[in-house]
Short mmCIF file of C-alpha atoms and ligand atoms in Angstrom, two decimals:
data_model
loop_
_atom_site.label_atom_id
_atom_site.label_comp_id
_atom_site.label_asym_id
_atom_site.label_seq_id
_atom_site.Cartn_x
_atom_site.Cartn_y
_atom_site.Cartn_z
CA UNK A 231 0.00 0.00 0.00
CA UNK A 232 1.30 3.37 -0.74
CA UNK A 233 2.00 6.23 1.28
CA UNK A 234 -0.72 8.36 0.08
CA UNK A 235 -3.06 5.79 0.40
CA UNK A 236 -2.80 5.17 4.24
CA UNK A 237 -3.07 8.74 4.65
CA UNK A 238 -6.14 9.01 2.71
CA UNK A 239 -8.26 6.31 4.93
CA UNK A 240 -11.67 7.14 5.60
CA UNK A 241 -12.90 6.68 9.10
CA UNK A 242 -15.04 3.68 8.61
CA UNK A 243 -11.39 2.34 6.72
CA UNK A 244 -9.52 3.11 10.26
CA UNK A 245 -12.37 1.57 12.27
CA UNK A 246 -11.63 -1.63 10.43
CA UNK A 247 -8.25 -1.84 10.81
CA UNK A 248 -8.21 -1.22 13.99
CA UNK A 249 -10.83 -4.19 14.42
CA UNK A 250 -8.20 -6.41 12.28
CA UNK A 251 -5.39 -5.53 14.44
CA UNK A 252 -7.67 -5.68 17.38
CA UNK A 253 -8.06 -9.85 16.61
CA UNK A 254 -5.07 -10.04 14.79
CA UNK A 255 -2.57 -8.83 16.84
CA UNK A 256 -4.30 -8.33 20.48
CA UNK A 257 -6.19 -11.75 20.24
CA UNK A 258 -3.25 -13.01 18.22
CA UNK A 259 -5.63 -14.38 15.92
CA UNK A 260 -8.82 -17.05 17.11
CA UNK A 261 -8.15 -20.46 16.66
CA UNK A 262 -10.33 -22.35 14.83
CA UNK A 263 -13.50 -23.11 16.85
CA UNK A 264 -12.58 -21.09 19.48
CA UNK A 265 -15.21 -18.94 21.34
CA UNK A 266 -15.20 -14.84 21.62
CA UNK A 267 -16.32 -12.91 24.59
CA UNK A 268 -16.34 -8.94 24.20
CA UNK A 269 -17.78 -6.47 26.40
CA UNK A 270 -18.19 -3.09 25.27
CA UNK A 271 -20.25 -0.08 26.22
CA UNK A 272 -23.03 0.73 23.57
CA UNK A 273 -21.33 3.62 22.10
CA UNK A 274 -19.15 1.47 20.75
CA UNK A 275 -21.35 -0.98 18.96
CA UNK A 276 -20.03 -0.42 15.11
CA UNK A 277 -16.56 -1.09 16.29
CA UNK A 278 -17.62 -4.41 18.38
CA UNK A 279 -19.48 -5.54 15.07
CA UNK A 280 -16.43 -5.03 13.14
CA UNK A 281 -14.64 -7.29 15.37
CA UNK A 282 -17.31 -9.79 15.56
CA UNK A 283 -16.75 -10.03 11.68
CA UNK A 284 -12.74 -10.10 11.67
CA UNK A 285 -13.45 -12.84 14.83
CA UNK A 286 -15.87 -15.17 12.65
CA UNK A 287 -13.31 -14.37 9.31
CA UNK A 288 -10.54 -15.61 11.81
CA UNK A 289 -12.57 -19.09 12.68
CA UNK A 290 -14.15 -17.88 15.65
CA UNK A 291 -17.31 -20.56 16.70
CA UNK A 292 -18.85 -17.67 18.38
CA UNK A 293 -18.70 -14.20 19.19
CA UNK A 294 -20.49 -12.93 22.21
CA UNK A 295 -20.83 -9.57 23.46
CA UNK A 296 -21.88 -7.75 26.54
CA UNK A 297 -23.01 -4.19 26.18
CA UNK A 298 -23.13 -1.62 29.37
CA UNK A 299 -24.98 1.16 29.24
CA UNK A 300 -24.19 4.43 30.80
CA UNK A 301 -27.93 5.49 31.32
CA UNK A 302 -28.59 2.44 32.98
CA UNK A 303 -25.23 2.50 35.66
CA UNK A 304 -26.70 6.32 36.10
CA UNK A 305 -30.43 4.88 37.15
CA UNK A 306 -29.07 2.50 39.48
CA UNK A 307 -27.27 5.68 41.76
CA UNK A 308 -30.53 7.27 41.35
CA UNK A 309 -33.30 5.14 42.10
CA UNK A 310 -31.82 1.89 43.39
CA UNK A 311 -32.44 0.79 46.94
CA UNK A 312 -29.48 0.85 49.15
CA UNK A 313 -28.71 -2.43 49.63
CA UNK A 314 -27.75 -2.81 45.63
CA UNK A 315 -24.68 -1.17 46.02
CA UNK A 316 -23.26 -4.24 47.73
CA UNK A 317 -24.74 -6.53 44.84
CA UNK A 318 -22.54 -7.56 42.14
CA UNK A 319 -23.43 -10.05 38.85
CA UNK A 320 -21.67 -13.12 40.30
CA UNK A 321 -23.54 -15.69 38.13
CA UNK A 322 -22.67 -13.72 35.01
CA UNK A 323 -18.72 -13.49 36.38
CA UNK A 324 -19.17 -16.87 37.33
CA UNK A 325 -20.60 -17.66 33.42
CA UNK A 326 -17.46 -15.61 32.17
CA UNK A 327 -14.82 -17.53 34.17
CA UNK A 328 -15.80 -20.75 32.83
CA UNK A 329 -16.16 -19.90 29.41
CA UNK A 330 -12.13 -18.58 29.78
CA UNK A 331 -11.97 -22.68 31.32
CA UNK A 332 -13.62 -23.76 28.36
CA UNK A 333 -10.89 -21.88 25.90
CA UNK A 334 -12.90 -18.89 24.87
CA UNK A 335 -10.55 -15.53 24.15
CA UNK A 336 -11.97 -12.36 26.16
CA UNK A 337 -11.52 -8.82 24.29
CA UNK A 338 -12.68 -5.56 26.50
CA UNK A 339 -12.98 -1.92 24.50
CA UNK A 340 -12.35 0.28 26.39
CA UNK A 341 -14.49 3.13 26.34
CA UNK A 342 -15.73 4.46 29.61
CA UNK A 343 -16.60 8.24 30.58
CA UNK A 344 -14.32 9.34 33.08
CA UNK A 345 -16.49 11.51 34.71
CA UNK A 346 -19.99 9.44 34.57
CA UNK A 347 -19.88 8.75 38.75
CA UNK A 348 -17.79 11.60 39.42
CA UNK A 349 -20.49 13.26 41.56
CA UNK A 350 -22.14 10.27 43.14
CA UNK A 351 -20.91 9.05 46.73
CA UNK A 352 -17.67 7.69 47.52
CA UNK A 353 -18.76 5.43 49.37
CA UNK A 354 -20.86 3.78 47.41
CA UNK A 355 -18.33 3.50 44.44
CA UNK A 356 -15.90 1.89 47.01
CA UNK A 357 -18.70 -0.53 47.90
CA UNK A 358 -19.96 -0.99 44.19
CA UNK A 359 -16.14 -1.45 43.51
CA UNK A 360 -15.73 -4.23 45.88
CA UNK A 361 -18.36 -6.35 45.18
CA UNK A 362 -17.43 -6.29 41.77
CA UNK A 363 -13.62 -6.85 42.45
CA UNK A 364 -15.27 -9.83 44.44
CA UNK A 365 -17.12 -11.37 42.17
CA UNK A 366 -14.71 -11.03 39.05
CA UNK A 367 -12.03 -12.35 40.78
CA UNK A 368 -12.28 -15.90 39.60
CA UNK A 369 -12.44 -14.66 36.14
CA UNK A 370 -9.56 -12.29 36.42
CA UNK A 371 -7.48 -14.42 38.17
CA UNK A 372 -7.80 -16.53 34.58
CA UNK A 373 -6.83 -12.94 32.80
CA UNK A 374 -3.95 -12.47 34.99
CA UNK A 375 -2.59 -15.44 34.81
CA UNK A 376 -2.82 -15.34 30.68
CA UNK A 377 -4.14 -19.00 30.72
CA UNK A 378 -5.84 -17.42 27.60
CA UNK A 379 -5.40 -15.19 24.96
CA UNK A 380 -6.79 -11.66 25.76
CA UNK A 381 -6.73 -7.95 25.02
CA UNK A 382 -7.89 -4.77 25.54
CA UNK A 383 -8.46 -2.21 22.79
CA UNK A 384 -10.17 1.35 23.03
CA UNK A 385 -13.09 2.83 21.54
CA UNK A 386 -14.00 6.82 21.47
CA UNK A 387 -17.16 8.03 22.66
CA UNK A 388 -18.88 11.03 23.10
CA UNK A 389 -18.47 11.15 27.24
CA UNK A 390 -15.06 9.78 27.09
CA UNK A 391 -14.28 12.74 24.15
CA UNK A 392 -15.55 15.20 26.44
CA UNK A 393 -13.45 14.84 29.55
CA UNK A 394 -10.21 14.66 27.37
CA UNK A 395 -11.55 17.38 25.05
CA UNK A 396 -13.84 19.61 27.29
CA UNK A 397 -13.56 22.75 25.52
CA UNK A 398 -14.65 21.25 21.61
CA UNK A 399 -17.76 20.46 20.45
CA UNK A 400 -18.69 17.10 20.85
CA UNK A 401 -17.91 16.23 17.31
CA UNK A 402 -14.62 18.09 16.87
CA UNK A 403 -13.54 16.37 20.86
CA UNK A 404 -14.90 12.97 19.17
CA UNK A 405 -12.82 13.30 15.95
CA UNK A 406 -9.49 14.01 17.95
CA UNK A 407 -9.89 11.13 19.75
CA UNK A 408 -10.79 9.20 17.38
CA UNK A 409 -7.29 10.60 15.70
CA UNK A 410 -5.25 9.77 18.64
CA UNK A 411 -6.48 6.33 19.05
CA UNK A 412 -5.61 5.34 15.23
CA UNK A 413 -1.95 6.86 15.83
CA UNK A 414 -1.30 5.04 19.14
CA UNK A 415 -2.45 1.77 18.22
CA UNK A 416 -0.44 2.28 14.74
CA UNK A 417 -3.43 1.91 12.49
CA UNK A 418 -2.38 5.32 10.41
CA UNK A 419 0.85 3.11 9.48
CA UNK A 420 1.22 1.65 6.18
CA UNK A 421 1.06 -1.47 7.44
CA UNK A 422 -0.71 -1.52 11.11
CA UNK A 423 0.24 -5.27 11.30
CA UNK A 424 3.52 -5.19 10.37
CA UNK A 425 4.25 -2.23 12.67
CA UNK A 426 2.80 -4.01 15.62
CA UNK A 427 5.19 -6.69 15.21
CA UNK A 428 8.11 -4.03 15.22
CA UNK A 429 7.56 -2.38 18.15
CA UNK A 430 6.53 -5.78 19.79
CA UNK A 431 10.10 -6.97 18.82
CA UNK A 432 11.72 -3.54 20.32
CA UNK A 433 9.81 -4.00 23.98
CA UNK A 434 11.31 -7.87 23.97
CA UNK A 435 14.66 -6.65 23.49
CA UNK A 436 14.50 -4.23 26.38
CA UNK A 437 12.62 -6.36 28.44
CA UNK A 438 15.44 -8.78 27.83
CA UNK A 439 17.59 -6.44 28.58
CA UNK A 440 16.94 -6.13 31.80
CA UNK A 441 16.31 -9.78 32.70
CA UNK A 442 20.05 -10.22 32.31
CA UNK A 443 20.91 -7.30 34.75
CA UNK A 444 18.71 -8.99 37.54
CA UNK A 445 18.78 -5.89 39.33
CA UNK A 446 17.59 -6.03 43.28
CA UNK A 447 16.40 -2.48 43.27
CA UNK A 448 15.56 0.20 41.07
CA UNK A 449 16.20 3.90 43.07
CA UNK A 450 14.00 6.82 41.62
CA UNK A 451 14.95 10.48 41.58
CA UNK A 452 12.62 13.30 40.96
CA UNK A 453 10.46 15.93 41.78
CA UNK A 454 8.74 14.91 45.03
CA UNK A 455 10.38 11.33 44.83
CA UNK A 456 13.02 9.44 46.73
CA UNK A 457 12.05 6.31 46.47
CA UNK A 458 14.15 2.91 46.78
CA UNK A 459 11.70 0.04 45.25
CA UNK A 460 12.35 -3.39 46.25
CA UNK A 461 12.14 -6.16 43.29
CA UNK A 462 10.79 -9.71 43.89
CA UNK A 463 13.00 -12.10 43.80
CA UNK A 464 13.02 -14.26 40.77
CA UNK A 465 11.09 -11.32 38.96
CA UNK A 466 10.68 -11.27 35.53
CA UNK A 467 10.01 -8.15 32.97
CA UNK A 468 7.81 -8.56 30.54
CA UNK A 469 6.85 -6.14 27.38
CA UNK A 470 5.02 -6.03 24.23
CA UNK A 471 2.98 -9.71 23.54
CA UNK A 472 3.04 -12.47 25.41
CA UNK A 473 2.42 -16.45 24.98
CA UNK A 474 -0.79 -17.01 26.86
CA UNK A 475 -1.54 -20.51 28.34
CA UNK A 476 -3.08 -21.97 25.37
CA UNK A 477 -0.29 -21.17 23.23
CA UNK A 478 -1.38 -18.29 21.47
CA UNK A 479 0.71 -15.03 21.17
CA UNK A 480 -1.17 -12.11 22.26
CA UNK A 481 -0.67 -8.43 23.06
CA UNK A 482 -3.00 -7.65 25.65
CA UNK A 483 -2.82 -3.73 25.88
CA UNK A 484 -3.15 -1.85 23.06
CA UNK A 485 -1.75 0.63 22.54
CA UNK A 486 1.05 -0.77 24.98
CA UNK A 487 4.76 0.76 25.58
CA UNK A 488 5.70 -0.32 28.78
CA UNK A 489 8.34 -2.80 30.30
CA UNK A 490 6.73 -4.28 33.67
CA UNK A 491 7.69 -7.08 36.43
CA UNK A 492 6.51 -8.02 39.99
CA UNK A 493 8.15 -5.64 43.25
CA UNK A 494 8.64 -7.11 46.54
CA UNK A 495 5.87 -6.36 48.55
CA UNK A 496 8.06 -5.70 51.35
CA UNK A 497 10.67 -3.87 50.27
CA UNK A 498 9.98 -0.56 49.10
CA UNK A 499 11.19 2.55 51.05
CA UNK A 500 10.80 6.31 50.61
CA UNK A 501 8.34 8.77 49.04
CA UNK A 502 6.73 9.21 45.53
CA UNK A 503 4.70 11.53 44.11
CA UNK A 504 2.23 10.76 41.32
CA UNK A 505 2.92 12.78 37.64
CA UNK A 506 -0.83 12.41 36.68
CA UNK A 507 -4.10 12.29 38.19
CA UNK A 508 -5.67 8.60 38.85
CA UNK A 509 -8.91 8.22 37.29
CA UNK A 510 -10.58 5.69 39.54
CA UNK A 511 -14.01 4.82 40.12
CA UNK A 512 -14.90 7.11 37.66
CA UNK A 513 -13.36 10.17 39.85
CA UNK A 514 -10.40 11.78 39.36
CA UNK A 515 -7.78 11.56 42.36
CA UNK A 516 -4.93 14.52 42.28
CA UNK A 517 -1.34 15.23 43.50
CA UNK A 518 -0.99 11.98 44.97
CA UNK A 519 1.91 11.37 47.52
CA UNK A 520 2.71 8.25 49.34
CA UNK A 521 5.89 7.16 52.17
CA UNK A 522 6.39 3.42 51.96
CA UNK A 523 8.46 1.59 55.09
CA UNK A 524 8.97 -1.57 54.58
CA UNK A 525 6.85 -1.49 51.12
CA UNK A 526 3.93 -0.30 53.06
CA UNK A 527 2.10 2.89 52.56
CA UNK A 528 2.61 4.70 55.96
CA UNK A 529 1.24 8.18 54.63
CA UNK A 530 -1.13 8.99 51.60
CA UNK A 531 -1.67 12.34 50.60
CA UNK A 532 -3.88 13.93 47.65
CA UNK A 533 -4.66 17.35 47.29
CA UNK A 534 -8.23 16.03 45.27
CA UNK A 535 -9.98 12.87 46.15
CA UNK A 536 -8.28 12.05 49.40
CA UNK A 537 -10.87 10.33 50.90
CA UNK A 538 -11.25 7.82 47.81
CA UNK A 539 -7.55 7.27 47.85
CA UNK A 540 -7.58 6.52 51.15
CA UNK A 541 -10.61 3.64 50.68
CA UNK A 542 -8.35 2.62 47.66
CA UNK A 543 -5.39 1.63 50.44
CA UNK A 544 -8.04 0.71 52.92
CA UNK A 545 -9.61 -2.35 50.65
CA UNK A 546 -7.14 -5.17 51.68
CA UNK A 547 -4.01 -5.02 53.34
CA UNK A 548 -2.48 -5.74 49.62
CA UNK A 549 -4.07 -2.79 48.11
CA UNK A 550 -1.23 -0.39 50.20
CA UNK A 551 1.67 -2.81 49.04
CA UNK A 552 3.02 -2.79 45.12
CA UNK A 553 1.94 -4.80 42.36
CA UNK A 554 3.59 -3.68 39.52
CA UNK A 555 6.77 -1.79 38.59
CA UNK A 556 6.44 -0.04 34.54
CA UNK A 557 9.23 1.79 32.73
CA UNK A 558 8.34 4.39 29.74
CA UNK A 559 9.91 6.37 28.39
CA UNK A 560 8.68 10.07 28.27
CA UNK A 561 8.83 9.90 24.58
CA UNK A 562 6.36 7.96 24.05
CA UNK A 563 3.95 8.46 21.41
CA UNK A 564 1.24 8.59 23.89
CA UNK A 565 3.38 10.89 26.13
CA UNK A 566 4.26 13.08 22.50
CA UNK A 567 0.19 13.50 21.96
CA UNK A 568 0.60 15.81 24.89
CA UNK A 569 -2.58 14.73 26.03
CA UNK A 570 -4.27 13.53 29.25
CA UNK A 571 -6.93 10.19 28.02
CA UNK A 572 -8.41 9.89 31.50
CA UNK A 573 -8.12 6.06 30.84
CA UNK A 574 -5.25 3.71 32.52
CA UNK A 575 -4.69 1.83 29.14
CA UNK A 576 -3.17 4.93 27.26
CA UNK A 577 -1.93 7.06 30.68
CA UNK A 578 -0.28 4.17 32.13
CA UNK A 579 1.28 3.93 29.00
CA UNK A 580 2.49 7.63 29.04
CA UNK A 581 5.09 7.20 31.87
CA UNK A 582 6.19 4.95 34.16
CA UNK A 583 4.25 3.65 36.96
CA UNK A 584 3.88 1.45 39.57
CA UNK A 585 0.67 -0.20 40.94
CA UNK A 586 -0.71 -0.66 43.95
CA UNK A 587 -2.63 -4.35 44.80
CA UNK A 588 -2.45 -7.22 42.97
CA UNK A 589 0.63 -8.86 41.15
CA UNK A 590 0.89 -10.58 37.77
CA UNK A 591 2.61 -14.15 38.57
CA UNK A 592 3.70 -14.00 34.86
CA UNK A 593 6.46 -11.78 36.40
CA UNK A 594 7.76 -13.92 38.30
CA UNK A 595 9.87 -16.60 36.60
CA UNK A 596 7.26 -20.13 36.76
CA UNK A 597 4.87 -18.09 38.11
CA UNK A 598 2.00 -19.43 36.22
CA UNK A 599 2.42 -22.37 37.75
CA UNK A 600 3.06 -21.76 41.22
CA UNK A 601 0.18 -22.01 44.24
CA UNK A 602 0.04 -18.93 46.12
CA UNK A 603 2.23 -19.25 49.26
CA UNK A 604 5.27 -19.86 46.48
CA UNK A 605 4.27 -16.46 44.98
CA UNK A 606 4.11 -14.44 48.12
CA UNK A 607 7.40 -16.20 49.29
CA UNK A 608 9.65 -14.76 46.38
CA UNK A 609 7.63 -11.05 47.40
CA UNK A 610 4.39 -11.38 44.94
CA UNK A 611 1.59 -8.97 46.27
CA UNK A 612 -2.27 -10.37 46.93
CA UNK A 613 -5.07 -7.89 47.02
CA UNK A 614 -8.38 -7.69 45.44
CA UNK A 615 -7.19 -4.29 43.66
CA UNK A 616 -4.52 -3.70 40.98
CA UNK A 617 -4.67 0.24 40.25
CA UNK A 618 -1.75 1.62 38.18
CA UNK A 619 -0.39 5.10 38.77
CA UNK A 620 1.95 7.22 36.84
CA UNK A 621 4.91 8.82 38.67
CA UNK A 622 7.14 9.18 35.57
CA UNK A 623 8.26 12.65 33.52
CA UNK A 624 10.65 14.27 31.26
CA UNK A 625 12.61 14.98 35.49
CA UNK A 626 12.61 11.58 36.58
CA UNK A 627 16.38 9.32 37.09
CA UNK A 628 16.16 5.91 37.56
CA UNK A 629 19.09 3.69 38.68
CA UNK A 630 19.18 0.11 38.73
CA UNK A 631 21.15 -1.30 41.83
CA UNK A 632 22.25 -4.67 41.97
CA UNK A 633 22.53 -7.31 45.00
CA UNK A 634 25.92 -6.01 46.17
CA UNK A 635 24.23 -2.66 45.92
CA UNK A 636 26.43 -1.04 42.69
CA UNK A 637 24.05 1.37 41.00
CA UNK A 638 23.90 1.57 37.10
CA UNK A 639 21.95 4.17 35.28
CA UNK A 640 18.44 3.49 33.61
CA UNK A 641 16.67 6.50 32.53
CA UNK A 642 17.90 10.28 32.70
CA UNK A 643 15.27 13.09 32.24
CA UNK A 644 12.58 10.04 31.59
CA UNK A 645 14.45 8.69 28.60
CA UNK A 646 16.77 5.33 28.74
CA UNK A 647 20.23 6.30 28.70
CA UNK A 648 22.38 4.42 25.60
CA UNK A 649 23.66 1.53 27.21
CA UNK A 650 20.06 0.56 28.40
CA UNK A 651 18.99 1.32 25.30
ZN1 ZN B 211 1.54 -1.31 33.71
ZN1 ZN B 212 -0.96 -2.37 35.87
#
């Protein structure tokens, strides 16, 4: 395909590729029989049709699809009797979890309104949260573990336009989205497949990288951070796609830029401060500052949405101990678009971060197959929350230390310096 051909794609053009990279590439194709299940708000209908057709082209058996509406969540703060809020879909979680058993792929657009609960009760979003996180948990336990092939892909709609884009029409805020989705998943390439498997290759290598230094520690420097994060022991990086369980190669976030392993959860020390605002429970939490001891959040501090933070921390005694550990570099393309999505898929993917809650035993080496007193024993965190937050910019250093404690440089100014490169 020429040049002046991909830049000439029509919308409905970009919609489908990003569908075909979507099951392509995220799903790493279906194998033949296998069963699709896709949830997706109902905004984002034409795009979940265009998948279902690239799934059944691909030898799907069957495509199903669970829409959310946005009216409906609203109706249920409304007018719903108090005792809902503690009610959660188990049977349909339940349903979902053993269809993964059974083989079937899960794909989730992401497409939510940031600001859709943002004036509703905080403690009712904590307790809507936690029944949910309850109930799901067999199912994402599945996820986690990648015993099947599964990804994540976004979707723009009109809410979700509106809190990046709040001072555009509707339209005009839908259309830039809309933009910056096709040129962070790579569909305005030539060649959106072939681009995919590119930078997939490039995340590998650095991932790699750094599975051969086997560094103990990685010390941050920074605006607001001194921080001295423990890793687990036996950790493993990970970037880019991954082989899930049943043997299919899959990249489960896209767009996706990060590098990510397991920290110990008891061996972080010092004090971070967030480079974003969290987007959680549909409400925005600000200038976010934690002090670990012993990898334990002693002190949390926001100068917006304290009091959800603090129910965050308060879930589980896992949810104020890490999960994950990302490196980014501020170049990103996400971090170039110079804009804030108000989603964890593309901001987590601006800058580095670390997570609070639960970690992924795929980063830790045999993970997958250990029980879970041989995770927590090499330093793998357990909580019913995993909630990524970005503490990376264009100020933070970031040393890697090794056992005997020599320190080698990582990033400079947010960018990986050229022998980590
Ligand atoms: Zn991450
Ligand atoms: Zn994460």
């Amino acid at each position: 395909m020429s040049a002046t051909s991909h830049a000439s794609r029509t919308f409905l053009e970009k919609l489908d590729l990003l569908a075909e990279v979507a099951v392509k590439v995220g799903l790493g194709g279906l194998q033949p029989g296998q069963e699709l299940v896709m949830t997706a708000s109902l905004h984002s209908a034409p795009l979940a049709r265009r998948i279902t057709e690239h799934a059944y082209r691909a030898g799907a058996a069957l495509v199903t699809t669970l829409y959310s509406d946005d009216e409906a969540t609203l109706a249920r703060y409304r007018h719903a009797p108090d005792l809902s809020f503690d009610r959660a879909a188990g049977w349909l979680y339940e349903g979902m979890a053993a269809a993964y058993k059974g083989g079937a792929a899960r794909l989730a657009i992401t497409d939510a309104n940031p600001a859709l609960l943002a004036t509703q009760d905080p403690a009712r979003l904590s307790r809507v949260s936690r029944a949910h996180s309850k109930a799901y948990r067999p199912a994402l336990e599945l996820i986690t573990r990648h015993a099947i092939n599964w990804t994540i892909v976004p979707g723009a709609t009109p809410g979700w336009a509106a809190a990046v884009f709040p001072h555009e029409t509707t339209e005009v805020a839908l259309n830039r989205l809309w933009d910056a989705i096709f040129a962070t998943t790579r569909v305005d390439t030539p060649d959106p497949v072939a681009a995919w498997s590119a930078h997939d290759a490039a995340l590998q290598r650095r991932a790699a990288m750094m599975n051969e230094k086997r560094y103990a520690w990685l010390q941050y420097k920074g605006p607001g951070t001194d921080l001295r994060l423990g890793l687990a022991d036996d950790h493993l990086w990970m970037g880019g796609g991954t082989t899930a369980g049943n043997g299919v190669y899959c990249v489960a976030n896209m767009p996706t830029e990060e590098i990510f392993t397991t920290p110990h959860r008891d061996r972080t020390e010092g004090t971070v401060t967030a480079t974003k605002p969290l987007s959680y429970q549909e409400t925005m939490i600000e200038g976010i500052q934690v002090c670990f001891e012993g990898g334990r959040i002693v002190e949390a501090r926001a100068t917006r949405g304290q009091e959800v933070l603090q129910k965050l921390i308060d879930t589980d005694e896992g949810a104020r101990r890490l999960g994950e550990v990302a490196l980014v570099p501020h170049s990103s393309p996400i971090s170039a678009s110079g804009l804030t999505f108000l989603n964890t898929l593309f901001d987590e993917n601006a800058a580095s971060h670390i997570a609070l809650g639960q970690a992924y035993s795929s980063c830790v080496r045999g993970g997958d197959h250990m029980t879970a007193e041989q995770l927590a024993a090499r330093g793998a965190n357990e909580s019913l929350i995993h909630v990524d937050w970005m503490i990376g910019s264009g100020e933070l250093d970031i040393d890697g230390i090794t056992a005997s404690g020599a320190a080698e440089p990582l990033m400079r100014k947010g960018e990986w310096v050229a022998e980590a490169r």
